[in-house]
Amino acid sequence: MSSTSSTVAVVGAGPGLGRAIAQRFGAAGHPVALISRNADKLRGLADSLAAEGVTARAYPADVTDGGNLTGALEKAAAELGRIGVLSYSPAPTFPSEAGQVPDLKALGFTAAAETTPESVRPLFDMLVGGALTAAAAVLPGMRDARDGALLFTTGTTAATPVPGMSNSGIALAGLRSWAQGLHHDLAGEGVYVGHLSIGVPIIPGSGEGDPAALADRWYRLFRERDVFEATVGF
C-alpha cells in the first residue's frame, strides 16, 4: 500500500478528470505534481487546489517530448518527494456539455479504412509513448521502495472498436495490453498497475461520468488493488 506521504503525479492534468484525481488523492494526504503542456492553465489549477488545502505544484511538460516529461517528473520528485502514484490520462479535449456530439475528424480521429501510419503516430506518441516514458521515470523508485501505483485512464476504444476512432483504438488497445502485462510483471514487487476505461462523457453532475465520481473510483481501485481494470459506461 502506498503511503499517504508519497507524491501523486497527474500527467495530463486538466480542469476535468485530472483536477478531480488531484483533489481526491490530495485530500487523502498526497502532495500532487500536475503535468501538462499549458503552463498558465496548470498554474491556475495548482492555485485552485492549494485554495482547497491540497499541496499541488505545476510542472509544465509535453508528454510527447521524452526528455521534457522525464525532467518534469524528476523535478517533481526532488521538490515534493518520491512519486508513489502515477496517474496517466492525457487525451483530446471533447465537448463538456451534455448532448454535444464531437466532430471526430476535427479531433484527429480516423475511420478504419482511412487510418494510416501518419494518423496513428500522434496518438501513439501521446497515449503510449508518453506512458512508457513516464513509467520508466518513476518505476525505479517504486521498485526500490516496493511501493507504488501506475494508473492508466483510457476510453472505450481500448477494449472495443468505435466507428470513426480506429487510430485511437490502435494506441489505446496497445496501452491496455502493455499495462496488463506490467500489472502481472510487478505484482510481486509491491507496485500496483491499474486501468480504468471510461465510455461515457466526463461531465460534472452526470452521475457515473462525473469527474469526482471517476476520481473516487480510481482511488478505490488504488486502495483495494484486487483487480487490474474497471470500466465505466460499457
Coordinates of N, CA and C in Angstrom, one line a residue:
M1 N 0.8 -1.2 0.0 CA 0.0 0.0 0.0 C 0.9 1.2 0.0
S2 N 0.6 2.1 -1.0 CA 1.4 3.4 -1.0 C 1.1 4.2 0.2
S3 N 2.1 4.8 0.8 CA 1.8 5.6 2.0 C 1.2 6.9 1.5
T4 N 0.5 7.6 2.5 CA -0.2 8.8 2.1 C 0.8 10.0 1.9
S5 N 2.1 9.7 2.2 CA 3.0 10.8 2.0 C 3.7 10.8 0.7
S6 N 3.5 9.8 -0.1 CA 4.1 9.7 -1.4 C 3.4 10.7 -2.4
T7 N 4.2 11.2 -3.3 CA 3.7 12.2 -4.3 C 2.9 11.5 -5.4
V8 N 1.8 12.2 -5.8 CA 1.0 11.7 -6.9 C 1.3 12.6 -8.1
A9 N 1.8 12.0 -9.2 CA 2.0 12.8 -10.4 C 0.8 12.6 -11.4
V10 N 0.1 13.7 -11.7 CA -1.1 13.6 -12.5 C -0.6 14.1 -13.9
V11 N -0.4 13.2 -14.8 CA 0.1 13.5 -16.2 C -1.1 13.6 -17.1
G12 N -1.3 14.8 -17.7 CA -2.5 15.1 -18.5 C -3.5 15.8 -17.6
A13 N -3.0 16.6 -16.7 CA -3.8 17.3 -15.7 C -4.6 18.4 -16.5
G14 N -5.9 18.4 -16.3 CA -6.8 19.4 -16.9 C -7.9 19.7 -15.9
P15 N -8.8 20.6 -16.3 CA -9.9 21.0 -15.3 C -10.9 20.0 -15.0
G16 N -11.0 18.9 -15.7 CA -12.0 17.8 -15.5 C -11.4 16.7 -14.7
L17 N -11.2 15.6 -15.3 CA -10.8 14.4 -14.6 C -9.4 14.6 -13.9
G18 N -8.5 15.2 -14.5 CA -7.2 15.4 -13.9 C -7.2 16.2 -12.6
R19 N -8.0 17.2 -12.6 CA -8.2 18.0 -11.4 C -8.9 17.2 -10.3
A20 N -9.9 16.4 -10.7 CA -10.6 15.6 -9.7 C -9.7 14.5 -9.1
I21 N -8.9 13.9 -9.9 CA -7.9 12.9 -9.4 C -6.9 13.6 -8.4
A22 N -6.5 14.8 -8.8 CA -5.5 15.5 -7.9 C -6.2 15.9 -6.6
Q23 N -7.5 16.3 -6.7 CA -8.2 16.7 -5.5 C -8.4 15.5 -4.6
R24 N -8.8 14.3 -5.2 CA -9.2 13.1 -4.4 C -7.9 12.6 -3.7
F25 N -6.8 12.5 -4.4 CA -5.6 12.0 -3.8 C -5.0 13.0 -2.8
G26 N -5.1 14.3 -3.2 CA -4.6 15.3 -2.4 C -5.3 15.4 -1.1
A27 N -6.6 15.2 -1.1 CA -7.4 15.2 0.1 C -7.0 14.1 1.1
A28 N -6.5 13.0 0.5 CA -6.0 11.9 1.3 C -4.6 12.0 1.8
G29 N -4.0 13.2 1.5 CA -2.7 13.5 2.1 C -1.5 13.4 1.1
H30 N -1.7 13.1 -0.1 CA -0.7 13.1 -1.1 C -0.3 14.4 -1.7
P31 N 0.9 14.8 -1.7 CA 1.3 16.0 -2.5 C 1.0 15.7 -4.0
V32 N 0.7 16.7 -4.7 CA 0.4 16.5 -6.1 C 1.2 17.3 -7.1
A33 N 1.8 16.5 -8.1 CA 2.5 17.2 -9.2 C 1.6 17.2 -10.4
L34 N 1.3 18.4 -10.9 CA 0.4 18.5 -12.0 C 1.3 18.7 -13.3
I35 N 1.0 17.8 -14.3 CA 1.8 17.9 -15.5 C 1.0 17.9 -16.8
S36 N 1.1 19.0 -17.6 CA 0.5 19.1 -18.9 C 1.2 20.2 -19.6
R37 N 0.8 20.5 -20.9 CA 1.6 21.4 -21.7 C 1.4 22.8 -21.4
N38 N 0.2 23.2 -21.0 CA -0.2 24.7 -20.9 C 0.2 25.2 -19.5
A39 N 1.3 25.9 -19.4 CA 1.8 26.4 -18.1 C 0.9 27.3 -17.4
D40 N 0.2 28.2 -18.1 CA -0.7 29.1 -17.4 C -1.9 28.4 -16.8
K41 N -2.5 27.5 -17.6 CA -3.6 26.8 -17.1 C -3.2 25.9 -15.9
L42 N -2.0 25.3 -16.0 CA -1.5 24.4 -15.0 C -1.3 25.2 -13.7
R43 N -0.8 26.4 -13.7 CA -0.6 27.1 -12.5 C -1.9 27.5 -11.9
G44 N -2.9 27.9 -12.7 CA -4.2 28.2 -12.2 C -4.8 27.0 -11.5
L45 N -4.6 25.8 -12.1 CA -5.1 24.6 -11.5 C -4.4 24.3 -10.1
A46 N -3.1 24.5 -10.1 CA -2.4 24.3 -8.8 C -2.9 25.3 -7.8
D47 N -3.1 26.5 -8.2 CA -3.6 27.6 -7.2 C -5.0 27.2 -6.7
S48 N -5.9 26.7 -7.5 CA -7.2 26.4 -7.1 C -7.2 25.2 -6.1
L49 N -6.3 24.2 -6.4 CA -6.2 23.1 -5.5 C -5.6 23.5 -4.1
A50 N -4.6 24.4 -4.2 CA -4.0 24.9 -3.0 C -5.0 25.6 -2.1
A51 N -6.0 26.3 -2.8 CA -7.0 27.0 -2.0 C -7.9 26.0 -1.3
E52 N -7.9 24.8 -1.7 CA -8.7 23.7 -1.1 C -7.9 22.9 -0.1
G53 N -6.7 23.3 0.1 CA -5.9 22.6 1.1 C -5.0 21.5 0.6
V54 N -4.9 21.4 -0.8 CA -4.1 20.4 -1.4 C -2.7 20.9 -1.7
T55 N -1.7 20.2 -1.4 CA -0.3 20.6 -1.7 C -0.1 20.2 -3.2
A56 N -0.1 21.2 -4.1 CA 0.0 21.0 -5.5 C 0.9 22.0 -6.2
R57 N 1.7 21.5 -7.1 CA 2.6 22.3 -7.9 C 2.5 21.9 -9.3
A58 N 2.8 22.9 -10.2 CA 2.7 22.8 -11.6 C 4.1 22.5 -12.2
Y59 N 4.1 21.5 -13.1 CA 5.4 21.1 -13.8 C 5.0 21.0 -15.3
P60 N 5.1 22.1 -16.0 CA 4.7 22.0 -17.5 C 5.6 21.1 -18.2
A61 N 5.0 20.3 -19.1 CA 5.8 19.4 -19.9 C 4.9 18.8 -21.0
D62 N 5.5 18.5 -22.2 CA 4.8 17.9 -23.3 C 5.1 16.4 -23.2
V63 N 4.0 15.6 -23.1 CA 4.2 14.2 -23.0 C 4.8 13.5 -24.2
T64 N 4.8 14.2 -25.3 CA 5.5 13.6 -26.5 C 7.0 13.9 -26.6
D65 N 7.4 14.7 -25.6 CA 8.9 15.0 -25.6 C 9.4 14.3 -24.4
G66 N 10.1 13.2 -24.7 CA 10.6 12.3 -23.6 C 11.5 13.0 -22.6
G67 N 12.4 13.8 -23.0 CA 13.3 14.5 -22.1 C 12.6 15.5 -21.3
N68 N 11.6 16.2 -21.9 CA 10.8 17.2 -21.2 C 10.0 16.5 -20.1
L69 N 9.3 15.4 -20.4 CA 8.5 14.8 -19.5 C 9.3 14.1 -18.3
T70 N 10.4 13.5 -18.7 CA 11.2 12.9 -17.6 C 11.8 13.9 -16.7
G71 N 12.2 15.1 -17.2 CA 12.7 16.2 -16.4 C 11.7 16.7 -15.5
A72 N 10.4 16.8 -15.9 CA 9.4 17.3 -15.1 C 9.1 16.4 -13.9
L73 N 9.1 15.1 -14.2 CA 8.9 14.1 -13.1 C 10.0 14.1 -12.2
E74 N 11.2 14.2 -12.6 CA 12.4 14.2 -11.8 C 12.4 15.5 -10.9
K75 N 12.0 16.6 -11.4 CA 11.9 17.8 -10.6 C 10.8 17.7 -9.6
A76 N 9.7 17.1 -10.0 CA 8.6 17.0 -9.0 C 9.0 16.1 -7.8
A77 N 9.7 15.0 -8.1 CA 10.2 14.1 -7.1 C 11.2 14.8 -6.2
A78 N 12.0 15.6 -6.7 CA 13.0 16.3 -5.9 C 12.4 17.4 -5.0
E79 N 11.3 18.0 -5.5 CA 10.7 19.1 -4.7 C 9.6 18.6 -3.8
L80 N 8.8 17.5 -4.2 CA 7.7 17.1 -3.4 C 7.9 15.8 -2.7
G81 N 8.9 15.0 -3.1 CA 9.1 13.7 -2.5 C 8.9 12.6 -3.6
R82 N 9.3 11.4 -3.3 CA 9.2 10.3 -4.2 C 7.8 10.2 -4.8
I83 N 7.8 9.9 -6.1 CA 6.5 9.7 -6.7 C 6.1 8.3 -6.5
G84 N 5.0 8.1 -5.7 CA 4.5 6.8 -5.4 C 3.3 6.5 -6.2
V85 N 2.7 7.4 -6.9 CA 1.5 7.2 -7.7 C 1.6 8.0 -9.0
L86 N 1.5 7.3 -10.1 CA 1.5 8.0 -11.4 C 0.1 7.8 -12.0
S87 N -0.6 8.9 -12.3 CA -1.9 8.9 -13.0 C -1.6 9.4 -14.4
Y88 N -1.9 8.6 -15.4 CA -1.6 9.0 -16.7 C -2.9 9.0 -17.5
S89 N -3.3 10.2 -18.0 CA -4.6 10.3 -18.7 C -4.7 11.5 -19.7
P90 N -3.6 11.7 -20.4 CA -3.8 12.8 -21.4 C -4.7 12.3 -22.5
A91 N -5.5 13.2 -23.1 CA -6.5 12.9 -24.1 C -6.9 14.1 -24.8
P92 N -7.4 13.9 -26.0 CA -8.0 15.1 -26.8 C -9.1 15.7 -26.0
T93 N -9.4 17.0 -26.2 CA -10.4 17.7 -25.5 C -11.8 17.5 -26.2
F94 N -12.7 16.9 -25.4 CA -14.1 16.7 -26.0 C -15.0 17.8 -25.5
P95 N -16.1 18.1 -26.2 CA -17.1 19.0 -25.6 C -17.5 18.6 -24.2
S96 N -17.7 19.5 -23.3 CA -18.0 19.2 -21.9 C -19.5 19.5 -21.6
E97 N -20.3 19.7 -22.6 CA -21.7 19.9 -22.4 C -22.5 18.7 -22.8
A98 N -23.5 18.3 -22.0 CA -24.3 17.2 -22.3 C -25.0 17.4 -23.7
G99 N -25.1 16.4 -24.5 CA -25.8 16.4 -25.7 C -24.9 16.9 -26.9
Q100 N -23.7 17.4 -26.7 CA -22.9 17.8 -27.8 C -22.2 16.6 -28.4
V101 N -22.2 16.5 -29.7 CA -21.5 15.4 -30.4 C -20.2 15.9 -31.0
P102 N -19.1 15.3 -30.6 CA -17.8 15.8 -31.1 C -17.6 15.5 -32.5
D103 N -16.9 16.4 -33.2 CA -16.5 16.2 -34.6 C -15.2 15.3 -34.6
L104 N -15.4 14.0 -34.8 CA -14.2 13.1 -34.6 C -13.1 13.5 -35.6
K105 N -13.4 13.8 -36.8 CA -12.4 14.1 -37.8 C -11.6 15.4 -37.4
A106 N -12.4 16.3 -36.9 CA -11.7 17.6 -36.4 C -10.8 17.3 -35.3
L107 N -11.0 16.3 -34.5 CA -10.2 16.0 -33.3 C -9.0 15.1 -33.7
G108 N -9.0 14.7 -35.0 CA -7.9 13.9 -35.5 C -8.1 12.4 -35.5
F109 N -9.4 12.0 -35.3 CA -9.7 10.5 -35.3 C -10.0 10.1 -36.7
T110 N -9.7 8.8 -37.0 CA -10.0 8.3 -38.4 C -10.8 7.0 -38.4
A111 N -11.6 6.8 -39.4 CA -12.3 5.5 -39.6 C -11.2 4.5 -40.0
A112 N -11.6 3.2 -39.8 CA -10.7 2.1 -40.1 C -10.1 2.2 -41.5
A113 N -10.9 2.4 -42.5 CA -10.5 2.4 -43.9 C -9.6 3.6 -44.2
E114 N -9.7 4.6 -43.4 CA -8.9 5.8 -43.6 C -7.7 6.0 -42.7
T115 N -7.4 5.0 -41.9 CA -6.3 5.0 -40.9 C -5.0 4.7 -41.6
T116 N -4.0 5.6 -41.3 CA -2.7 5.5 -41.9 C -1.7 5.5 -40.8
P117 N -0.4 5.1 -41.1 CA 0.6 5.3 -40.1 C 0.7 6.7 -39.6
E118 N 0.5 7.7 -40.5 CA 0.6 9.1 -40.1 C -0.6 9.5 -39.2
S119 N -1.8 8.9 -39.3 CA -2.9 9.2 -38.4 C -2.8 8.6 -37.1
V120 N -2.0 7.5 -37.0 CA -1.8 6.8 -35.7 C -0.7 7.4 -34.9
R121 N 0.3 7.8 -35.6 CA 1.5 8.2 -34.9 C 1.3 9.3 -33.8
P122 N 0.6 10.4 -34.1 CA 0.4 11.4 -33.0 C -0.3 10.8 -31.8
L123 N -1.3 10.0 -32.0 CA -2.0 9.4 -30.8 C -1.1 8.4 -30.1
F124 N -0.3 7.6 -30.9 CA 0.6 6.7 -30.3 C 1.6 7.4 -29.4
D125 N 2.2 8.5 -29.9 CA 3.2 9.2 -29.2 C 2.6 9.8 -27.9
M126 N 1.4 10.3 -28.0 CA 0.7 10.9 -26.8 C 0.3 9.8 -25.8
L127 N -0.4 8.8 -26.3 CA -1.1 7.9 -25.4 C -0.2 6.7 -24.9
V128 N 0.7 6.3 -25.8 CA 1.6 5.1 -25.5 C 3.0 5.6 -25.2
G129 N 3.6 6.4 -26.1 CA 4.9 6.8 -25.9 C 5.1 7.6 -24.6
G130 N 4.2 8.5 -24.3 CA 4.3 9.2 -23.0 C 4.1 8.4 -21.8
A131 N 3.2 7.4 -21.9 CA 3.0 6.4 -20.8 C 4.3 5.6 -20.5
L132 N 5.0 5.2 -21.6 CA 6.2 4.4 -21.5 C 7.3 5.3 -20.8
T133 N 7.4 6.5 -21.3 CA 8.4 7.4 -20.7 C 8.1 7.7 -19.3
A134 N 6.9 8.0 -18.9 CA 6.5 8.4 -17.5 C 6.8 7.2 -16.6
A135 N 6.4 6.0 -17.1 CA 6.6 4.8 -16.2 C 8.1 4.5 -16.0
A136 N 8.9 4.7 -17.1 CA 10.3 4.5 -16.9 C 10.9 5.4 -16.0
A137 N 10.4 6.7 -15.9 CA 10.9 7.7 -15.0 C 10.6 7.4 -13.5
V138 N 9.5 6.8 -13.2 CA 9.1 6.6 -11.8 C 9.2 5.2 -11.3
L139 N 9.3 4.2 -12.2 CA 9.3 2.8 -11.7 C 10.6 2.5 -10.9
P140 N 11.8 2.9 -11.2 CA 12.9 2.5 -10.4 C 12.7 2.8 -8.9
G141 N 12.2 4.0 -8.6 CA 12.0 4.4 -7.3 C 10.9 3.6 -6.6
M142 N 9.8 3.3 -7.4 CA 8.8 2.4 -6.8 C 9.3 1.0 -6.5
R143 N 10.1 0.5 -7.4 CA 10.6 -0.9 -7.2 C 11.6 -0.9 -6.1
D144 N 12.4 0.1 -6.0 CA 13.3 0.1 -4.8 C 12.6 0.2 -3.5
A145 N 11.5 0.9 -3.5 CA 10.7 1.1 -2.2 C 9.7 -0.1 -2.1
R146 N 9.5 -0.9 -3.1 CA 8.5 -1.9 -3.1 C 7.1 -1.3 -2.8
D147 N 6.8 -0.2 -3.4 CA 5.7 0.6 -3.0 C 5.4 1.6 -4.1
G148 N 4.2 1.4 -4.8 CA 3.8 2.4 -5.8 C 2.6 1.9 -6.6
A149 N 2.2 2.8 -7.5 CA 1.0 2.5 -8.3 C 1.1 3.3 -9.6
L150 N 0.8 2.6 -10.7 CA 0.7 3.2 -12.0 C -0.8 3.1 -12.5
L151 N -1.4 4.2 -12.7 CA -2.8 4.3 -13.0 C -3.0 4.8 -14.4
F152 N -3.6 4.0 -15.3 CA -3.7 4.4 -16.7 C -5.2 4.6 -17.1
T153 N -5.6 5.8 -17.5 CA -7.0 6.0 -17.9 C -7.1 6.0 -19.4
T154 N -8.1 5.3 -19.9 CA -8.4 5.2 -21.4 C -9.9 5.4 -21.6
G155 N -10.2 5.2 -22.9 CA -11.6 5.3 -23.3 C -12.1 4.0 -23.9
T156 N -13.3 4.0 -24.5 CA -13.9 2.8 -25.0 C -13.0 2.0 -26.0
T157 N -12.3 2.7 -26.8 CA -11.6 2.1 -27.9 C -10.4 1.2 -27.4
A158 N -10.1 1.3 -26.1 CA -9.1 0.4 -25.5 C -9.6 -1.0 -25.5
A159 N -10.9 -1.2 -25.4 CA -11.5 -2.5 -25.3 C -12.3 -3.0 -26.4
T160 N -12.9 -2.0 -27.1 CA -13.8 -2.4 -28.2 C -13.8 -1.3 -29.3
P161 N -13.9 -1.7 -30.6 CA -13.8 -0.7 -31.7 C -15.0 0.3 -31.6
V162 N -14.7 1.5 -32.0 CA -15.7 2.6 -32.1 C -15.6 3.1 -33.5
P163 N -16.7 3.2 -34.3 CA -16.6 3.7 -35.6 C -16.0 5.1 -35.7
G164 N -15.1 5.4 -36.6 CA -14.5 6.7 -36.7 C -13.4 6.9 -35.8
M165 N -13.0 6.0 -34.9 CA -11.9 6.2 -34.0 C -10.9 5.0 -34.0
S166 N -10.6 4.5 -35.2 CA -9.7 3.4 -35.3 C -8.3 3.7 -34.9
N167 N -7.8 4.9 -35.2 CA -6.4 5.2 -34.9 C -6.2 5.3 -33.4
S168 N -7.3 5.8 -32.7 CA -7.2 5.8 -31.2 C -7.2 4.4 -30.7
G169 N -8.0 3.5 -31.3 CA -8.1 2.2 -30.8 C -6.8 1.5 -30.9
I170 N -6.0 1.7 -32.0 CA -4.7 1.1 -32.1 C -3.8 1.5 -30.9
A171 N -3.8 2.8 -30.6 CA -3.0 3.2 -29.5 C -3.5 2.8 -28.1
L172 N -4.8 2.9 -27.9 CA -5.3 2.6 -26.5 C -5.3 1.1 -26.3
A173 N -5.7 0.3 -27.3 CA -5.6 -1.1 -27.1 C -4.2 -1.6 -26.8
G174 N -3.2 -1.0 -27.5 CA -1.8 -1.3 -27.2 C -1.4 -0.9 -25.8
L175 N -1.9 0.3 -25.3 CA -1.6 0.8 -24.0 C -2.2 -0.2 -23.0
R176 N -3.4 -0.6 -23.2 CA -4.1 -1.5 -22.2 C -3.3 -2.9 -22.2
S177 N -2.9 -3.4 -23.3 CA -2.2 -4.7 -23.4 C -0.9 -4.6 -22.6
W178 N -0.2 -3.5 -22.8 CA 1.1 -3.3 -22.1 C 0.9 -3.2 -20.6
A179 N -0.1 -2.3 -20.3 CA -0.4 -2.1 -18.8 C -0.8 -3.4 -18.1
Q180 N -1.5 -4.3 -18.8 CA -1.9 -5.5 -18.2 C -0.7 -6.4 -18.0
G181 N 0.2 -6.4 -19.0 CA 1.4 -7.2 -18.8 C 2.3 -6.7 -17.7
L182 N 2.3 -5.4 -17.5 CA 3.1 -4.7 -16.5 C 2.4 -5.1 -15.1
H183 N 1.1 -5.1 -15.1 CA 0.4 -5.5 -13.9 C 0.9 -6.8 -13.4
H184 N 1.0 -7.8 -14.3 CA 1.4 -9.1 -13.9 C 2.9 -9.1 -13.5
D185 N 3.7 -8.4 -14.3 CA 5.2 -8.4 -14.0 C 5.5 -7.9 -12.7
L186 N 4.8 -6.9 -12.2 CA 5.1 -6.1 -11.0 C 4.3 -6.6 -9.8
A187 N 3.4 -7.5 -10.0 CA 2.5 -7.9 -8.9 C 3.3 -8.4 -7.6
G188 N 4.4 -9.0 -7.8 CA 5.1 -9.4 -6.6 C 6.1 -8.4 -6.0
E189 N 6.1 -7.2 -6.6 CA 7.1 -6.2 -6.1 C 6.5 -5.0 -5.4
G190 N 5.2 -5.1 -5.1 CA 4.5 -4.1 -4.3 C 4.1 -2.9 -5.1
V191 N 4.1 -3.0 -6.5 CA 3.7 -2.0 -7.4 C 2.4 -2.4 -8.1
Y192 N 1.4 -1.6 -7.9 CA 0.1 -1.9 -8.5 C 0.0 -1.2 -9.8
V193 N -0.5 -1.9 -10.8 CA -0.8 -1.3 -12.1 C -2.3 -1.4 -12.4
G194 N -3.0 -0.3 -12.6 CA -4.4 -0.4 -12.9 C -4.8 0.3 -14.1
H195 N -6.0 0.0 -14.6 CA -6.5 0.5 -15.9 C -8.0 0.8 -15.7
L196 N -8.4 2.1 -16.0 CA -9.8 2.4 -16.0 C -10.2 2.9 -17.3
S197 N -11.2 2.3 -17.9 CA -11.6 2.6 -19.3 C -13.0 3.3 -19.2
I198 N -13.1 4.5 -19.7 CA -14.3 5.4 -19.5 C -15.0 5.5 -20.8
G199 N -16.3 5.0 -20.8 CA -17.1 5.0 -22.0 C -18.3 6.0 -22.0
V200 N -18.2 7.0 -21.1 CA -19.2 8.0 -21.0 C -18.6 9.4 -21.1
P201 N -19.3 10.4 -21.5 CA -18.8 11.7 -21.4 C -18.4 12.1 -20.0
I202 N -17.3 12.8 -19.8 CA -16.9 13.2 -18.5 C -17.5 14.6 -18.2
I203 N -18.6 14.7 -17.5 CA -19.3 15.9 -17.3 C -19.7 16.0 -15.9
P204 N -19.5 17.2 -15.2 CA -19.9 17.3 -13.8 C -21.4 17.1 -13.6
G205 N -21.7 16.4 -12.6 CA -23.1 16.2 -12.3 C -23.8 15.2 -13.1
S206 N -23.0 14.4 -13.9 CA -23.6 13.4 -14.8 C -23.7 12.0 -14.3
G207 N -23.6 11.8 -13.0 CA -23.6 10.5 -12.4 C -22.3 9.8 -12.5
E208 N -22.3 8.7 -13.2 CA -21.0 7.9 -13.2 C -19.9 8.6 -14.1
G209 N -20.3 9.6 -14.9 CA -19.4 10.3 -15.7 C -18.9 11.6 -15.0
D210 N -19.4 11.8 -13.8 CA -18.9 13.0 -13.0 C -17.4 12.8 -12.7
P211 N -16.6 13.9 -12.9 CA -15.2 13.7 -12.6 C -14.9 13.3 -11.2
A212 N -15.6 13.8 -10.2 CA -15.4 13.4 -8.8 C -15.7 11.9 -8.6
A213 N -16.8 11.4 -9.3 CA -17.1 10.0 -9.1 C -16.1 9.1 -9.8
L214 N -15.5 9.6 -10.9 CA -14.5 8.8 -11.6 C -13.2 8.8 -10.7
A215 N -12.9 10.0 -10.2 CA -11.7 10.0 -9.3 C -11.8 9.2 -8.1
D216 N -13.0 9.1 -7.5 CA -13.2 8.2 -6.4 C -13.1 6.8 -6.8
R217 N -13.6 6.5 -8.0 CA -13.4 5.1 -8.5 C -12.0 4.7 -8.6
W218 N -11.2 5.6 -9.1 CA -9.7 5.4 -9.2 C -9.1 5.2 -7.8
Y219 N -9.5 6.0 -6.8 CA -9.0 6.0 -5.5 C -9.3 4.6 -4.9
R220 N -10.5 4.1 -5.1 CA -10.9 2.8 -4.6 C -10.1 1.7 -5.2
L221 N -9.9 1.8 -6.5 CA -9.0 0.8 -7.2 C -7.6 0.8 -6.6
F222 N -7.1 2.0 -6.4 CA -5.8 2.1 -5.9 C -5.6 1.6 -4.5
R223 N -6.6 1.8 -3.7 CA -6.6 1.3 -2.3 C -6.8 -0.2 -2.2
E224 N -7.7 -0.7 -3.0 CA -8.1 -2.2 -2.9 C -7.1 -3.1 -3.6
R225 N -6.6 -2.6 -4.8 CA -5.6 -3.3 -5.6 C -5.9 -4.8 -5.9
D226 N -7.2 -5.1 -6.0 CA -7.6 -6.5 -6.2 C -7.9 -6.9 -7.6
V227 N -8.0 -5.9 -8.5 CA -8.3 -6.1 -9.9 C -7.4 -5.2 -10.7
F228 N -7.1 -5.6 -12.0 CA -6.4 -4.8 -12.9 C -7.2 -3.7 -13.4
E229 N -8.4 -3.9 -13.8 CA -9.2 -2.9 -14.5 C -10.6 -2.8 -14.1
A230 N -11.2 -1.7 -14.5 CA -12.6 -1.5 -14.4 C -13.1 -0.6 -15.5
T231 N -14.4 -0.8 -15.9 CA -14.9 0.0 -17.0 C -16.1 0.8 -16.5
V232 N -16.3 1.9 -17.1 CA -17.5 2.8 -16.8 C -18.3 3.1 -18.0
G233 N -19.5 2.7 -18.1 CA -20.4 3.1 -19.2 C -20.5 2.0 -20.3
F234 N -19.8 0.9 -20.1 CA -19.9 -0.1 -21.1 C -19.5 -1.5 -20.5

